[in-house]
Coordinates of C-alpha atoms and ligand atoms in Angstrom, one line a residue:
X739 CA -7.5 -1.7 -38.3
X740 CA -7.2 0.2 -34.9
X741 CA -10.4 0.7 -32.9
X742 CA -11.7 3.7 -32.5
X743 CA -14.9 5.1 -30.2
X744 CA -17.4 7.6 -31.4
X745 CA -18.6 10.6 -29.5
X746 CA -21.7 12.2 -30.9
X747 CA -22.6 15.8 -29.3
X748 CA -25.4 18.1 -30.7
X749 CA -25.5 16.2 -34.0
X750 CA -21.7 16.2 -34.4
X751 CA -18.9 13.2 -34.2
X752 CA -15.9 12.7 -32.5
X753 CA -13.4 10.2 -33.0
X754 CA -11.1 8.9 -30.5
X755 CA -8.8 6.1 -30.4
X756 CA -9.3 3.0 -28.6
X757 CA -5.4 1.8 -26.9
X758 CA -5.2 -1.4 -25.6
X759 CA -2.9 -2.6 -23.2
X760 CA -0.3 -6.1 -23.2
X761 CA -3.3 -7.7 -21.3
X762 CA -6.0 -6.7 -23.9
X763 CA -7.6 -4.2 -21.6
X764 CA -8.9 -1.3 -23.7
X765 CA -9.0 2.2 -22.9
X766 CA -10.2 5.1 -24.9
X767 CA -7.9 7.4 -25.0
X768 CA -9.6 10.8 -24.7
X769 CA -6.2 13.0 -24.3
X770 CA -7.7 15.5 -27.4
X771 CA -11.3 15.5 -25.9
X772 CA -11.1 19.2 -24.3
X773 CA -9.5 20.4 -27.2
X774 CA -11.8 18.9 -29.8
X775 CA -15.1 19.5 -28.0
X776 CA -14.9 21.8 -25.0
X777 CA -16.0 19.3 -22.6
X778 CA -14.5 17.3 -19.8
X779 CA -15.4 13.9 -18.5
X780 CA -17.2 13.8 -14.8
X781 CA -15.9 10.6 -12.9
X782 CA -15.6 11.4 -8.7
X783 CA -13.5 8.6 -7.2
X784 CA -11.6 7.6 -11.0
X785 CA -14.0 4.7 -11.0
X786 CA -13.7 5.0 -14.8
X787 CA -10.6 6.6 -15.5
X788 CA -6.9 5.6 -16.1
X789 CA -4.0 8.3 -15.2
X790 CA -1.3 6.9 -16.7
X791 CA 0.2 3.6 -18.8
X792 CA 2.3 1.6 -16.4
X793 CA 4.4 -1.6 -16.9
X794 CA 4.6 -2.3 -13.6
X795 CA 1.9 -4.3 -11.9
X796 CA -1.4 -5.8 -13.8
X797 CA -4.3 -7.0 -12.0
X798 CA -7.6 -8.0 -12.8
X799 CA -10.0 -7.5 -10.0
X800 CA -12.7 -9.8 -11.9
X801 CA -10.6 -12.7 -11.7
X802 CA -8.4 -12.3 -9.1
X803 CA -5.2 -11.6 -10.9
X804 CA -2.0 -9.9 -9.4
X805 CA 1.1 -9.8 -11.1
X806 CA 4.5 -8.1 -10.3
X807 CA 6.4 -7.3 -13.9
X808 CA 4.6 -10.5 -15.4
X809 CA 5.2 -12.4 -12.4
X810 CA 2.3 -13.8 -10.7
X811 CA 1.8 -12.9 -6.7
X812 CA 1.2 -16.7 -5.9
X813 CA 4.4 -17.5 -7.1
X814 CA 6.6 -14.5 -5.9
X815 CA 5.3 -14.9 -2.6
X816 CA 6.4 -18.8 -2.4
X817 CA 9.5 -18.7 -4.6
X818 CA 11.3 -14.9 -3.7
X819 CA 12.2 -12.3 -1.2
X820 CA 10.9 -9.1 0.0
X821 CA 14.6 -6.8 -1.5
X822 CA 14.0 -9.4 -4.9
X823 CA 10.7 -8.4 -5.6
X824 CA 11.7 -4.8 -4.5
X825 CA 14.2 -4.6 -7.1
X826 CA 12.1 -6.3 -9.1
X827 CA 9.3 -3.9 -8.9
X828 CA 11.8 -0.9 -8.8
X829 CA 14.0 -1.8 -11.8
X830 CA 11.9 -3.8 -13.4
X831 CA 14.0 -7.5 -14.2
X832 CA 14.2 -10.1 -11.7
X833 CA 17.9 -9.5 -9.9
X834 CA 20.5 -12.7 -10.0
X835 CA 22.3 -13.3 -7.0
X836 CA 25.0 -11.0 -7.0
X837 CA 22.7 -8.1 -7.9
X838 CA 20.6 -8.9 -5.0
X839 CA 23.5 -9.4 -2.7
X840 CA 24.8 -5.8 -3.9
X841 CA 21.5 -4.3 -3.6
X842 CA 21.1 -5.5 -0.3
X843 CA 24.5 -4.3 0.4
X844 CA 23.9 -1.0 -0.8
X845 CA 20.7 -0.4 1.4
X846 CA 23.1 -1.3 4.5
X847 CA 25.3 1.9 3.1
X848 CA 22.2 4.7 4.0
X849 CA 20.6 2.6 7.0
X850 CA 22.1 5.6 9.3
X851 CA 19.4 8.2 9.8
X852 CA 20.6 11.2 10.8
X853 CA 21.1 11.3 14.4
X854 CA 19.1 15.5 14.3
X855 CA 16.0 13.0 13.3
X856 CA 15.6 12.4 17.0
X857 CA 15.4 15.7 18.2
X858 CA 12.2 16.1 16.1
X859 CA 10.9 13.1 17.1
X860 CA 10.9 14.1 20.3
X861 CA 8.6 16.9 19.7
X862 CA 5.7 14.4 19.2
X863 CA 3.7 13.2 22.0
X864 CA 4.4 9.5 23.0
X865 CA 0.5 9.0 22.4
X866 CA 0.7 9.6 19.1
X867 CA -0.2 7.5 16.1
X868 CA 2.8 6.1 14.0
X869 CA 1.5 6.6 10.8
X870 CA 1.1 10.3 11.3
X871 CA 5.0 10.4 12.7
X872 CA 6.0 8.3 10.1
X873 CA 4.4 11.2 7.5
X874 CA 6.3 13.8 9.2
X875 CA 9.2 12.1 10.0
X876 CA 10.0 10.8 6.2
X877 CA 9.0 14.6 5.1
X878 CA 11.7 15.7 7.6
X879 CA 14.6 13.2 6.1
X880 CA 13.9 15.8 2.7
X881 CA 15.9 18.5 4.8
X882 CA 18.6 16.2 5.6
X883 CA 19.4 15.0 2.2
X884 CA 18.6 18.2 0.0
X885 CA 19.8 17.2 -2.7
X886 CA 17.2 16.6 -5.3
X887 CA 17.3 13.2 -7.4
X888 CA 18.7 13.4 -10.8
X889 CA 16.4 11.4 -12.7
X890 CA 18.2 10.8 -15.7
X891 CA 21.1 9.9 -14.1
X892 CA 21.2 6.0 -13.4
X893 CA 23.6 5.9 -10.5
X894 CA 21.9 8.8 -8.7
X895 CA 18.5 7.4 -9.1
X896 CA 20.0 4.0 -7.8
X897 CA 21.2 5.6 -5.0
X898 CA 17.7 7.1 -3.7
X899 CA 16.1 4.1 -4.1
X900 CA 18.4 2.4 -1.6
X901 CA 19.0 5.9 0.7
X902 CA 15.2 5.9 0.8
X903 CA 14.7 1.6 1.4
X904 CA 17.2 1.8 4.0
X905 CA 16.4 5.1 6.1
X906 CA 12.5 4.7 5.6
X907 CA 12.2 0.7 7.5
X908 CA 15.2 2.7 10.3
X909 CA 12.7 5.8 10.7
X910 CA 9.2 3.4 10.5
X911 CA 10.4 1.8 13.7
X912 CA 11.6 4.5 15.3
X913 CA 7.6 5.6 15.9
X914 CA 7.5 2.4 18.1
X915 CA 10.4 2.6 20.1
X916 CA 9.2 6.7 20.9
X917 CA 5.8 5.3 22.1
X918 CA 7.3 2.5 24.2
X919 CA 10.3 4.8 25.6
X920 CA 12.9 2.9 24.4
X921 CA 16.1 3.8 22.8
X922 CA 16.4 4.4 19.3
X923 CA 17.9 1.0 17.7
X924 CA 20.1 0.6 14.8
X925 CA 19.9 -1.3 12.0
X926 CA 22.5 -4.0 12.0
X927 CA 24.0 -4.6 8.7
X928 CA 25.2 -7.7 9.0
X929 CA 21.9 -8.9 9.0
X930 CA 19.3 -9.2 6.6
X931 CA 16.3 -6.6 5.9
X932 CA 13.2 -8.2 7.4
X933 CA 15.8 -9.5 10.3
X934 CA 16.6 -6.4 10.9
X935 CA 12.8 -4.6 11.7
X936 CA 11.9 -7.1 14.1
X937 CA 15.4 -5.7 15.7
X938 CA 14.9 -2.7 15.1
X939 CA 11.5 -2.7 17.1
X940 CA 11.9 -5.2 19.1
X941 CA 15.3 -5.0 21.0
X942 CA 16.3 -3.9 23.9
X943 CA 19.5 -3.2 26.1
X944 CA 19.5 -5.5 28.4
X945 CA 18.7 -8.3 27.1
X946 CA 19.5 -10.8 24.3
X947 CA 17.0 -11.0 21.4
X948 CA 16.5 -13.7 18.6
X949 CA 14.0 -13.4 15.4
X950 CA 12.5 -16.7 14.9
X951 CA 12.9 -17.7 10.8
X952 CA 9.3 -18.5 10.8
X953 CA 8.5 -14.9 12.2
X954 CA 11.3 -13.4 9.2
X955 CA 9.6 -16.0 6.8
X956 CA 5.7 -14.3 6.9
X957 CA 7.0 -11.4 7.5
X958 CA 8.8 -11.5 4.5
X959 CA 5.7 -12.8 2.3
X960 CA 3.4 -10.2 4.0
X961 CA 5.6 -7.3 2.5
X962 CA 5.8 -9.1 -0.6
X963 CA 1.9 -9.1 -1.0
X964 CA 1.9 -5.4 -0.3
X965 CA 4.6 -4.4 -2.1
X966 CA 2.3 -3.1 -5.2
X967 CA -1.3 -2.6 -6.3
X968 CA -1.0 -0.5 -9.1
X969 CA -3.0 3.1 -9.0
X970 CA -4.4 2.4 -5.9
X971 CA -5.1 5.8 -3.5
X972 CA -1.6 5.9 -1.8
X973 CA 0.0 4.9 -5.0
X974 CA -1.6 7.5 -7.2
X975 CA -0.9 10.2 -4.3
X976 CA 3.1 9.5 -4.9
X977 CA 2.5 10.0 -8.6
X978 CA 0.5 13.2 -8.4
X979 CA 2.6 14.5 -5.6
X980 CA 6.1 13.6 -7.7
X981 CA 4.4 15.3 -10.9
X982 CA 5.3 18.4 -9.5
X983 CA 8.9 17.2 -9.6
X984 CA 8.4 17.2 -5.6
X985 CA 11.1 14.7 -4.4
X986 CA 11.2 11.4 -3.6
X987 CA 10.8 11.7 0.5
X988 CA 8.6 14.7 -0.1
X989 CA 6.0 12.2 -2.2
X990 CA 6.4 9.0 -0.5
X991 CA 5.4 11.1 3.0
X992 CA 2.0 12.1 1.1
X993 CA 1.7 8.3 0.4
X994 CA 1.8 7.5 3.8
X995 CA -0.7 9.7 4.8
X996 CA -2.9 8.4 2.2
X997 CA -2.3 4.9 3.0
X998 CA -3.1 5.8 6.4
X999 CA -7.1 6.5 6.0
X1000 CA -9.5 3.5 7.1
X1001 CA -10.7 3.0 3.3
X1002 CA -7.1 1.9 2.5
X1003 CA -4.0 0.9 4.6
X1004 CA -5.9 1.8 8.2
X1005 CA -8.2 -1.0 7.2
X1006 CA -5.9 -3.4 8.6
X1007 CA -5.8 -1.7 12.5
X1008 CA -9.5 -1.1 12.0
X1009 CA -10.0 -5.0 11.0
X1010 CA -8.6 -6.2 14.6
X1011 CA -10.3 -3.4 16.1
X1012 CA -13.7 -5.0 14.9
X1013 CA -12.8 -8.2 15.7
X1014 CA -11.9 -7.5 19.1
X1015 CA -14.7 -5.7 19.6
X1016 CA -17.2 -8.6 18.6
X1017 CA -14.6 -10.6 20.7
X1018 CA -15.7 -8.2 23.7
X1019 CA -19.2 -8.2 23.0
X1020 CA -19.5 -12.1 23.0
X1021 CA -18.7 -12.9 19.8
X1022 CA -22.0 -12.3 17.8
X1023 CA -20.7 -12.1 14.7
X1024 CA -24.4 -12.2 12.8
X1025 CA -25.0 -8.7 15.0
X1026 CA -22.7 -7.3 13.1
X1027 CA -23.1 -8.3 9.8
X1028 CA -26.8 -6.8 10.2
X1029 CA -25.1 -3.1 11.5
X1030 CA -23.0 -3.6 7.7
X1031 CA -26.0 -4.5 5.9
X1032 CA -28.0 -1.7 7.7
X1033 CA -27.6 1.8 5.6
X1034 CA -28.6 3.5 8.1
X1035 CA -25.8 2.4 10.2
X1036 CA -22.5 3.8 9.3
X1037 CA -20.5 0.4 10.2
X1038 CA -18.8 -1.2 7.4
X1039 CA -17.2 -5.1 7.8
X1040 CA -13.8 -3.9 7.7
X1041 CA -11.4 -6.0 5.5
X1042 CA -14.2 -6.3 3.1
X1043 CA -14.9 -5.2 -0.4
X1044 CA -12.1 -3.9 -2.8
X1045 CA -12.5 -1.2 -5.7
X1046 CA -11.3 -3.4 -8.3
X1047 CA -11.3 -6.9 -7.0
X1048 CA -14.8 -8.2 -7.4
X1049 CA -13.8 -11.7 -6.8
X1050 CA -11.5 -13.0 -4.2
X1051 CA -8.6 -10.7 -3.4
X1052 CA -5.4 -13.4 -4.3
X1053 CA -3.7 -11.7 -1.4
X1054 CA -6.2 -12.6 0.8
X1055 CA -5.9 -16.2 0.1
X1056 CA -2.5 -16.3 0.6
X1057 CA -1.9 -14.4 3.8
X1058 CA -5.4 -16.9 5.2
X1059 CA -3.0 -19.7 4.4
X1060 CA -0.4 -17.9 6.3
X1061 CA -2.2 -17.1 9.3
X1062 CA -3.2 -20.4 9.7
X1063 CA 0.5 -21.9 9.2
X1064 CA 2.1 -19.1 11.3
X1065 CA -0.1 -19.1 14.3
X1066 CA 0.0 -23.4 14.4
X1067 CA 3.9 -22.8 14.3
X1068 CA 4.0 -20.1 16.8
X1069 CA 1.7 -22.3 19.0
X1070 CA -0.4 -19.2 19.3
X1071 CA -4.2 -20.0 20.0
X1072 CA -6.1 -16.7 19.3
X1073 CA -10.2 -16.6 19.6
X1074 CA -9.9 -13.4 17.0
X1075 CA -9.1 -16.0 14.4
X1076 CA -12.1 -17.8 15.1
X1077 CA -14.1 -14.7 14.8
X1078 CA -12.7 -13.8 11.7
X1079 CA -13.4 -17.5 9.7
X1080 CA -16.9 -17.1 11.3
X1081 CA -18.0 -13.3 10.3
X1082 CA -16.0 -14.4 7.2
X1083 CA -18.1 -17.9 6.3
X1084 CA -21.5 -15.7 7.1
X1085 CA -20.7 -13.2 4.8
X1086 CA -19.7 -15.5 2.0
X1087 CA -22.9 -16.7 2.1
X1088 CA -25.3 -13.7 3.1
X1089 CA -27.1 -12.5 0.3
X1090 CA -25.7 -8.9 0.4
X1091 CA -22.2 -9.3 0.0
X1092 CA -22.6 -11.9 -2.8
X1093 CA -24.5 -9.7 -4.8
X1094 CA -22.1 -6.6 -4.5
X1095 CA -19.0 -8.9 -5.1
X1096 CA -17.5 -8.3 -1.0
X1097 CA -15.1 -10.3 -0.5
X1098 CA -12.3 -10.4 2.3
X1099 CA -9.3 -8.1 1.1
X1100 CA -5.8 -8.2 2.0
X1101 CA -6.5 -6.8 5.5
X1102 CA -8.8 -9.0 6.7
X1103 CA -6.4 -11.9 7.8
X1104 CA -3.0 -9.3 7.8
X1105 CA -3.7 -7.9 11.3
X1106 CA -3.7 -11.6 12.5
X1107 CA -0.5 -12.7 12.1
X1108 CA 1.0 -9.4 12.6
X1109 CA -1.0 -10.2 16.5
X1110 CA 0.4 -12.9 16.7
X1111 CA 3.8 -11.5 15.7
X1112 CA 3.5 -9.2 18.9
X1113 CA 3.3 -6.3 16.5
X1114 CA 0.7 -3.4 18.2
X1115 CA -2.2 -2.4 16.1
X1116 CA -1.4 0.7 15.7
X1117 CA 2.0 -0.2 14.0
X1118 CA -0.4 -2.3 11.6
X1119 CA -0.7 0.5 9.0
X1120 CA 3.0 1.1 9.0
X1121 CA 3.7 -2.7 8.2
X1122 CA 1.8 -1.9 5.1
X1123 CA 3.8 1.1 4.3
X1124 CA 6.9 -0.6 5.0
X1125 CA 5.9 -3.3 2.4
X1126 CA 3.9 -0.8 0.0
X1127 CA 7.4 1.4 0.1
X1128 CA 9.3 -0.2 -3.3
X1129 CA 5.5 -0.2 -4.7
X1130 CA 5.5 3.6 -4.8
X1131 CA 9.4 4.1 -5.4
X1132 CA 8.6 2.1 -8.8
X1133 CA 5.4 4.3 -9.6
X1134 CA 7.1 7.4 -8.9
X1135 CA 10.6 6.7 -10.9
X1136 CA 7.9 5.2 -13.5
X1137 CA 5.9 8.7 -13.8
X1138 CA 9.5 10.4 -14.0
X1139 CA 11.2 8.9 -16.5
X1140 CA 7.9 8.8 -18.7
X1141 CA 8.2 12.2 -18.1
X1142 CA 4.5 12.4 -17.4
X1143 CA 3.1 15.9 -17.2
X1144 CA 1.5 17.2 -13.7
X1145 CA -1.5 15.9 -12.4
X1146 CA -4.5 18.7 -12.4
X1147 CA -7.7 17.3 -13.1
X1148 CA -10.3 19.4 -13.7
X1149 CA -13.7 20.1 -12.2
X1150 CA -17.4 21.4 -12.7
X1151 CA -18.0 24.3 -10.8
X1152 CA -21.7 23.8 -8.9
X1153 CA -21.4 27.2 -6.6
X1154 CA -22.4 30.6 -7.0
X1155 CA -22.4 32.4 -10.3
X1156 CA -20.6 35.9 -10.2
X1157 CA -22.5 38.2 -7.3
X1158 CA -21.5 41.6 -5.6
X1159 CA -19.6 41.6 -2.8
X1160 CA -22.1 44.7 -0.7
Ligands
LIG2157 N1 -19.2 -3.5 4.4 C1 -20.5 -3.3 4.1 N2 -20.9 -2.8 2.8 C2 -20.0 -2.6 2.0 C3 -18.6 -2.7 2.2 C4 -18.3 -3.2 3.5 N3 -17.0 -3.4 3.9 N4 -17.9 -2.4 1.2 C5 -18.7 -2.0 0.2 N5 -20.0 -2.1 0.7 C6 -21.2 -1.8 0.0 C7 -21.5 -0.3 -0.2 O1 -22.3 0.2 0.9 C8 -22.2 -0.2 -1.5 O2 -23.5 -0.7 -1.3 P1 -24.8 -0.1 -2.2 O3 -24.5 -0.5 -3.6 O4 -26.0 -0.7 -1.6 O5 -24.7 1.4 -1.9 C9 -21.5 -1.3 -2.3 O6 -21.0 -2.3 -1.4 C10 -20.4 -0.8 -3.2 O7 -19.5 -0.1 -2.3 P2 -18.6 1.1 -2.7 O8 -18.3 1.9 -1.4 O9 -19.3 1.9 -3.8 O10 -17.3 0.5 -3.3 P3 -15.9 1.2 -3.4 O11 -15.2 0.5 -4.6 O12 -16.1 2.7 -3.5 O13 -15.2 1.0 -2.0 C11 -13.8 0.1 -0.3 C12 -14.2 0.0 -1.8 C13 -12.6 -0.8 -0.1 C14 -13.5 1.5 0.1 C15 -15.0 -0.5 0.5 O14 -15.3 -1.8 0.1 C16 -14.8 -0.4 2.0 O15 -15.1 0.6 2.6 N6 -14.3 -1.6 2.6 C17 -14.0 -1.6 4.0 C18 -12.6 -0.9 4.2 C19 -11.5 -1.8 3.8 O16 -11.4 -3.0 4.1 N7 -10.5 -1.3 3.0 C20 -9.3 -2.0 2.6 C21 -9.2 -2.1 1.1 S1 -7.9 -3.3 0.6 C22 -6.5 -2.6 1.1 C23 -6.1 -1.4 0.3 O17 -5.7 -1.7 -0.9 O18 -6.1 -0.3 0.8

């Protein structure tokens, strides 16, 4: 027999089913709750509450569990690359080679942004911050391609997913080059994806320019570890956003500026920030995990704590591995690292983040290698939203083809009760 929860209010009962997902986790499914009883539930930040059923991504944040359509993160990020585990994520079966290769080569077809894109991106001043260009400037590539996605139709849905992989990496690096002065670059289609952004960013005119494969290689595994998180903030902006039947640029630039907030993605610029400021300021790293203990101090350790991982974040793990392994390779000797494994170490064993379950995040090693990659911290956020990107282009096709209704939550009203207006 199916479970069921019982809701008793002013002597009477309510029954409501109890659903339970293909990982056992149970939910109580309180769709009729409004229309049975007249009330609504009260849960500020959706601590409580799921918005939708998704096959997508699973995680368990009490035992540090990430998996990609069944896959598990450890794996994908040794074993397959960032366009596999976008297609993956996107269409939801593992591609074989030759539906890599043509997905791959169907990117290449829409890696030509629209040459009108410039002009607006000269409007913005060369001090501004990426994230926010990026926001505007994947808003803007809705006017260039009008045409709204058909949904239903296989092909045409197809089709966006690789216009919108191809033009999105073209337009993230433009908001480097427009800060450095540089020319706009091109994305070179006879190479591959990953190749292709550090070229994108990176080269100039005049001179010759190689991409080392260890730099492709943790690049690659860093957008694979970002590449979903189920309804996290940015995530569940796409899906609200799209619920309007908004398009797909329209929603994924309301993702960005989600992602780009301190709490979430702007952790990561805000991590090296801290670190380099405890660098600066001598390197007292047990100064500064007082200021996060303090509550009357608004300092936070960034890179630490996660919503729903209260164990180790698995992403963290890896990309600590990968710091490590990287910045040996590179031959790259960097005193932030040091900082980091020693505010790290203290905190693992400081009485206040053990017994609130803080633990590094993804963010907290991310910024390290992308340092040593010669990537500027302020492009940090944007290397997340470059790897989040097939994350919320699986959400959002996900919420459309369930044909999931729009997102309007309700409130309690706390203000004034009807007055005259005298
Ligand atoms: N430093 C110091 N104290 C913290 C921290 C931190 N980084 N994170 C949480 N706490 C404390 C918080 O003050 C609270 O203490 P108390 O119970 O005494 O009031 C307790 O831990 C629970 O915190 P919360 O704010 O209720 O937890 P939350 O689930 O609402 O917030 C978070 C999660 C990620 C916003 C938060 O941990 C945080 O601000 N971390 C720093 C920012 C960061 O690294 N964000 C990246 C998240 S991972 C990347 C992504 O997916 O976006």
């Amino acid at each position: 027999m199916s479970k069921t929860a019982i809701l008793e209010i002013d002597g009477k009962k309510y029954e409501f089913p109890i659903i339970m997902g293909s990982e056992n986790e149970e939910a109580i499914d309180i769709k009729k709750l409004r229309d049975l009883t007249g009330l609504v539930t009260l849960d500020p930040g959706y601590k409580n509450s799921g918005s939708c059923t998704s096959k997508i991504t699973f995680l368990d944040g009490e035992l540090g569990i990430l998996r990609y359509r069944g896959y598990a993160i450890e794996e994908l990020a040794e074993k397959a690359n960032f366009l596999e585990v976008s297609y993956l994520l996107i269409f939801g079966e593992k591609p074989n080679a030759e539906v890599l290769a043509k997905f791959e080569n169907d990117i290449r077809k829409y890696t030509l942004v629209n040459e009108e894109m410039k002009s607006i991106l000269d409007g913005f001043p060369k001090t501004a911050h990426p994230m926010g260009i990026l926001a505007a400037m994947t808003s803007a590539l809705t006017s260039f391609n009008p045409k709204s996605v058909d949904v239903e139709n296989e092909n045409d849905m197809y089709c966006a997913v690789c216009k919108t992989m191809g033009k999105f990496l073209v337009i993230a690096t433009w908001t480097f080059r427009k800060s450095m002065g540089y020319p706009m670059n091109y994305y070179d289609n006879t190479k591959g994806y990953v190749e292709n952004f550090m070229r994108l960013m990176f080269e100039i005119p005049t001179e010759p320019y190689k991409v080392s494969q260890t730099v492709i290689d943790a690049l690659d595994k860093l957008f694979i570890l970002h590449a979903d998180h189920e309804q996290n903030c940015s995530t569940s902006t796409v899906r609200m956003v799209g619920s309007s039947h908004a398009g797909l640029f329209a929603s994924i630039s309301a993702g960005v500026s989600a992602l780009w907030g301190p709490l979430h993605g702007g952790a990561n610029q805000a991590v090296l920030e801290m670190l380099e400021e405890i660098h600066n300021n001598g390197g007292d790293t047990e100064k500064y995990l007082a200021k996060a203990k303090d509550k009357e101090d608004p300092f936070r350790l960034m890179g630490f704590g996660h919503r729903v991982y209260k164990n180790f974040d698995p992403r963290a793990k890896i990309i600590k591995k990968a710091a490590n392994e990287v910045l040996e390779t590179l031959g790259v000797e960097d005193p932030i690292l040091d900082i980091a494994r020693k505010l790290e170490a203290a905190a693992l064993e400081d009485e206040y983040f053990k017994s609130r379950n803080l633990y590094p995040n993804v963010d907290f090693y991310s910024g390290i290698i992308y340092r040593a990659l010669g990537i500027p911290t302020d492009m940090f956020t944007v290397m997340f939203a470059i790897g989040r990107l097939p994350g919320w282009i699986a959400q959002w096709k996900e919420m459309r083809e369930n044909k999931e209704p729009i997102g309007r939550p309700r409130q309690i009203y706390t203000g004034s009760t009807h007055r005259e207006f005298e």
